[in-house]
Each structure stands twice: as structure tokens, then as C-alpha cells.
Backbone as JSON Lines, residues from 0, in Angstrom:
{"i":0,"aa":"X","n":[18.82,9.29,-24.62],"ca":[19.67,8.48,-23.56],"c":[18.79,9.51,-22.62]}
{"i":1,"aa":"X","n":[18.55,9.1,-21.37],"ca":[17.95,10.02,-19.89],"c":[19.78,10.52,-19.14]}
{"i":2,"aa":"X","n":[19.29,11.94,-18.59],"ca":[20.16,12.71,-18.27],"c":[20.09,12.05,-16.37]}
{"i":3,"aa":"X","n":[20.57,11.71,-15.8],"ca":[20.3,11.63,-14.65],"c":[21.31,12.34,-13.92]}
{"i":4,"aa":"X","n":[21.33,13.43,-13.97],"ca":[21.82,14.26,-12.98],"c":[21.44,14.08,-11.46]}
{"i":5,"aa":"X","n":[20.66,14.06,-11.53],"ca":[19.98,14.66,-9.79],"c":[19.97,13.61,-9.25]}
{"i":6,"aa":"X","n":[20.35,12.91,-9.02],"ca":[19.9,11.48,-8.54],"c":[20.55,12.07,-6.22]}
{"i":7,"aa":"X","n":[19.41,11.6,-5.67],"ca":[19.07,11.44,-4.5],"c":[19.47,9.45,-3.67]}
{"i":8,"aa":"X","n":[20.13,9.86,-3.07],"ca":[20.97,9.04,-2.28],"c":[20.15,7.81,-0.75]}
{"i":9,"aa":"X","n":[19.55,7.24,-1.13],"ca":[19.27,6.42,0.58],"c":[20.03,5.29,1.54]}
{"i":10,"aa":"X","n":[20.27,5.57,2.08],"ca":[21.63,4.24,2.37],"c":[20.26,3.22,3.68]}
{"i":11,"aa":"X","n":[19.06,2.26,3.17],"ca":[17.79,1.87,3.59],"c":[18.21,-0.08,4.29]}
{"i":12,"aa":"X","n":[18.86,0.48,6.22],"ca":[18.77,-1.25,6.8],"c":[17.24,-1.22,7.05]}
{"i":13,"aa":"X","n":[18.59,-3.07,6.35],"ca":[16.67,-4.19,7.0],"c":[17.57,-4.89,7.31]}
{"i":14,"aa":"X","n":[17.11,-5.48,8.83],"ca":[17.57,-6.56,9.67],"c":[16.55,-7.7,9.32]}
{"i":15,"aa":"X","n":[17.48,-9.2,8.9],"ca":[15.99,-9.13,9.29],"c":[17.06,-11.15,9.97]}
{"i":16,"aa":"X","n":[15.53,-12.42,10.13],"ca":[16.56,-12.73,10.9],"c":[16.99,-14.11,10.01]}
{"i":17,"aa":"X","n":[17.48,-15.2,9.81],"ca":[17.77,-16.08,8.66],"c":[16.97,-17.51,9.38]}
{"i":18,"aa":"X","n":[17.09,-18.25,8.75],"ca":[16.21,-19.46,8.75],"c":[16.71,-20.39,10.07]}
{"i":19,"aa":"X","n":[18.38,-19.98,10.38],"ca":[19.65,-20.78,11.37],"c":[19.3,-19.85,12.24]}
{"i":20,"aa":"X","n":[18.62,-18.59,12.77],"ca":[18.17,-17.59,13.62],"c":[19.3,-17.11,14.8]}
{"i":21,"aa":"X","n":[19.79,-16.09,13.23],"ca":[20.75,-15.74,13.3],"c":[20.74,-14.53,12.36]}
{"i":22,"aa":"X","n":[20.94,-12.95,13.27],"ca":[19.37,-11.17,12.7],"c":[21.08,-10.71,11.76]}
{"i":23,"aa":"X","n":[20.91,-10.79,11.05],"ca":[21.5,-10.23,9.64],"c":[20.88,-8.61,9.76]}
{"i":24,"aa":"X","n":[22.11,-7.4,8.53],"ca":[21.97,-6.57,8.57],"c":[22.12,-6.14,6.91]}
{"i":25,"aa":"X","n":[20.78,-5.65,6.69],"ca":[21.83,-5.89,4.74],"c":[21.22,-3.89,4.48]}
{"i":26,"aa":"X","n":[23.09,-3.77,3.92],"ca":[22.38,-1.98,3.74],"c":[22.09,-1.56,1.7]}
{"i":27,"aa":"X","n":[20.49,-1.73,2.39],"ca":[20.18,-1.55,0.4],"c":[20.97,0.27,0.28]}
{"i":28,"aa":"X","n":[21.72,0.99,-0.74],"ca":[21.49,2.26,-1.18],"c":[20.41,2.29,-2.96]}
{"i":29,"aa":"X","n":[19.97,2.95,-1.56],"ca":[17.74,3.39,-3.06],"c":[18.66,4.93,-3.57]}
{"i":30,"aa":"X","n":[18.88,4.99,-4.46],"ca":[18.63,6.17,-5.88],"c":[17.24,6.6,-6.28]}
{"i":31,"aa":"X","n":[16.93,7.73,-6.2],"ca":[15.85,8.28,-6.48],"c":[16.23,9.2,-7.92]}
{"i":32,"aa":"X","n":[15.85,9.53,-9.17],"ca":[16.06,9.96,-9.85],"c":[14.56,11.14,-10.53]}
{"i":33,"aa":"X","n":[14.93,12.5,-11.06],"ca":[13.03,12.9,-10.91],"c":[14.26,13.53,-13.4]}
{"i":34,"aa":"X","n":[13.0,12.27,-13.94],"ca":[13.87,12.88,-15.59],"c":[12.16,12.99,-16.55]}
{"i":35,"aa":"X","n":[12.07,14.22,-16.96],"ca":[11.19,15.27,-17.47],"c":[9.65,14.62,-16.94]}
{"i":36,"aa":"X","n":[9.93,14.12,-15.29],"ca":[8.24,14.62,-14.43],"c":[7.77,13.34,-14.4]}
{"i":37,"aa":"X","n":[8.79,12.52,-14.94],"ca":[9.08,10.99,-14.51],"c":[9.76,10.27,-13.85]}
{"i":38,"aa":"X","n":[9.88,9.24,-12.27],"ca":[10.08,9.02,-11.4],"c":[11.14,7.96,-11.35]}
{"i":39,"aa":"X","n":[12.29,7.64,-10.95],"ca":[12.44,6.07,-11.46],"c":[13.88,6.11,-10.37]}
{"i":40,"aa":"X","n":[13.5,4.5,-10.1],"ca":[13.97,4.81,-8.52],"c":[14.84,2.86,-9.12]}
{"i":41,"aa":"X","n":[15.78,2.78,-7.81],"ca":[17.07,1.95,-8.12],"c":[17.35,1.59,-6.85]}
{"i":42,"aa":"X","n":[18.03,0.2,-6.63],"ca":[18.57,-0.36,-4.9],"c":[19.24,-1.32,-5.9]}
{"i":43,"aa":"X","n":[20.32,-1.21,-4.54],"ca":[21.02,-2.13,-4.37],"c":[22.01,-2.25,-3.76]}
{"i":44,"aa":"X","n":[22.35,-3.62,-2.48],"ca":[22.83,-4.81,-1.6],"c":[23.81,-5.04,-2.12]}
{"i":45,"aa":"X","n":[25.0,-4.34,-1.67],"ca":[26.73,-4.6,-2.27],"c":[26.9,-6.21,-2.16]}
{"i":46,"aa":"X","n":[27.04,-6.54,-0.6],"ca":[27.4,-7.29,0.25],"c":[26.5,-8.96,-0.74]}
{"i":47,"aa":"X","n":[25.02,-8.31,-1.07],"ca":[24.69,-9.98,-1.03],"c":[24.41,-10.57,-2.91]}
{"i":48,"aa":"X","n":[24.34,-9.26,-3.08],"ca":[24.27,-8.82,-4.31],"c":[23.56,-8.72,-5.34]}
{"i":49,"aa":"X","n":[21.56,-8.42,-4.41],"ca":[21.0,-7.65,-4.94],"c":[20.55,-7.09,-5.7]}
{"i":50,"aa":"X","n":[19.8,-6.77,-5.54],"ca":[19.72,-5.18,-6.56],"c":[18.01,-5.26,-7.58]}
{"i":51,"aa":"X","n":[18.11,-3.4,-7.65],"ca":[16.5,-4.11,-8.16],"c":[16.78,-2.3,-9.5]}
{"i":52,"aa":"X","n":[16.45,-2.93,-10.8],"ca":[16.9,-1.54,-11.39],"c":[17.21,-0.58,-11.5]}
{"i":53,"aa":"X","n":[17.25,-0.37,-12.62],"ca":[15.99,1.21,-12.5],"c":[15.29,1.27,-13.02]}
{"i":54,"aa":"X","n":[14.33,1.9,-13.19],"ca":[12.52,1.55,-12.97],"c":[11.58,2.47,-13.35]}
{"i":55,"aa":"X","n":[10.49,2.68,-13.91],"ca":[10.19,4.65,-13.7],"c":[8.8,3.35,-12.54]}
{"i":56,"aa":"X","n":[8.34,4.89,-12.14],"ca":[7.89,4.51,-10.97],"c":[6.28,5.21,-10.72]}
{"i":57,"aa":"X","n":[5.53,4.87,-10.25],"ca":[3.36,5.01,-10.48],"c":[3.58,6.06,-9.71]}
{"i":58,"aa":"X","n":[5.48,6.41,-8.86],"ca":[4.42,7.25,-7.35],"c":[4.36,8.8,-8.0]}
{"i":59,"aa":"X","n":[4.05,9.2,-8.12],"ca":[3.91,11.21,-7.88],"c":[5.23,11.98,-7.08]}
{"i":60,"aa":"X","n":[6.5,11.49,-6.21],"ca":[6.92,11.99,-5.82],"c":[8.41,10.62,-5.77]}
{"i":61,"aa":"X","n":[9.02,11.92,-5.43],"ca":[10.31,10.99,-5.2],"c":[11.1,10.13,-3.32]}
{"i":62,"aa":"X","n":[8.98,10.98,-2.38],"ca":[9.38,10.69,-1.37],"c":[9.11,8.94,-1.79]}
{"i":63,"aa":"X","n":[7.79,9.17,-1.67],"ca":[6.82,8.28,-2.12],"c":[6.72,7.06,-3.11]}
{"i":64,"aa":"X","n":[8.19,7.06,-4.09],"ca":[9.45,5.95,-4.0],"c":[10.01,6.11,-3.84]}
{"i":65,"aa":"X","n":[10.49,6.5,-2.35],"ca":[11.46,5.95,-1.91],"c":[11.46,4.13,-1.45]}
{"i":66,"aa":"X","n":[9.51,4.98,-0.48],"ca":[8.1,3.86,0.45],"c":[8.75,3.02,-0.59]}
{"i":67,"aa":"X","n":[8.81,2.87,-1.52],"ca":[7.95,1.9,-2.77],"c":[8.45,1.05,-2.95]}
{"i":68,"aa":"X","n":[9.98,1.22,-3.14],"ca":[11.32,0.52,-3.16],"c":[11.86,-0.04,-1.95]}
{"i":69,"aa":"X","n":[11.56,0.98,-0.65],"ca":[12.04,-0.05,0.76],"c":[11.62,-1.49,1.07]}
{"i":70,"aa":"X","n":[9.82,-0.73,0.87],"ca":[9.93,-1.81,0.87],"c":[9.78,-3.69,-0.11]}
{"i":71,"aa":"X","n":[10.23,-3.49,-1.15],"ca":[11.16,-4.17,-1.81],"c":[12.42,-5.39,-1.8]}
{"i":72,"aa":"X","n":[12.81,-4.45,-1.51],"ca":[14.95,-4.64,-0.75],"c":[14.35,-4.79,0.68]}
{"i":73,"aa":"X","n":[13.34,-4.22,1.93],"ca":[12.31,-5.69,2.03],"c":[12.67,-6.92,2.08]}
{"i":74,"aa":"X","n":[11.98,-7.38,0.9],"ca":[11.4,-8.36,0.96],"c":[12.24,-9.28,0.52]}
{"i":75,"aa":"X","n":[12.68,-8.26,-0.47],"ca":[14.69,-9.07,-0.98],"c":[15.76,-9.67,-0.14]}
{"i":76,"aa":"X","n":[15.14,-8.84,1.2],"ca":[16.96,-8.78,2.01],"c":[16.35,-10.75,2.59]}
{"i":77,"aa":"X","n":[15.04,-11.37,2.64],"ca":[13.71,-12.81,3.37],"c":[14.47,-13.34,3.22]}
């Protein structure tokens, strides 16, 4: 079992316009961790129930992993 004892957390707001023309802002909680040299990332938006489960990132550092998963958060918010 992996030990995710150093998890960095970020809040990523995503504002989208729904089909009815109303703007909605979703707040994604993004978490990243490095375990034995491998970066893992996770994201959750509690009001909508959307999640991106923990998964191994192909990125070389945590910052790049956050940028990558934030793009996926935006796509899931549409």
C-alpha cells in the first residue's frame, strides 16, 4: 500500500456557461503526491459529484501534473 503522506492540495475554480445561458462556477479540489518518484493526481468537485480518481501521471513534476489534471477538470465541467 502506498503512503500518501505528503499531499499538496489546490483549489481550481472553473466557470462555464450552461446550455440555458447561466454561468456556473465549479470548485475542483486537486491533490497531487509523489510516491517513490512517481507522481499521482486526483480531483473532486463536490457540488456536482464529479471526480477524477487517483491515477499515475506521466508528468515529470507535480506542477505539470496539476496543469494536466486542471485541463481535465475543465472538460468535465462543461
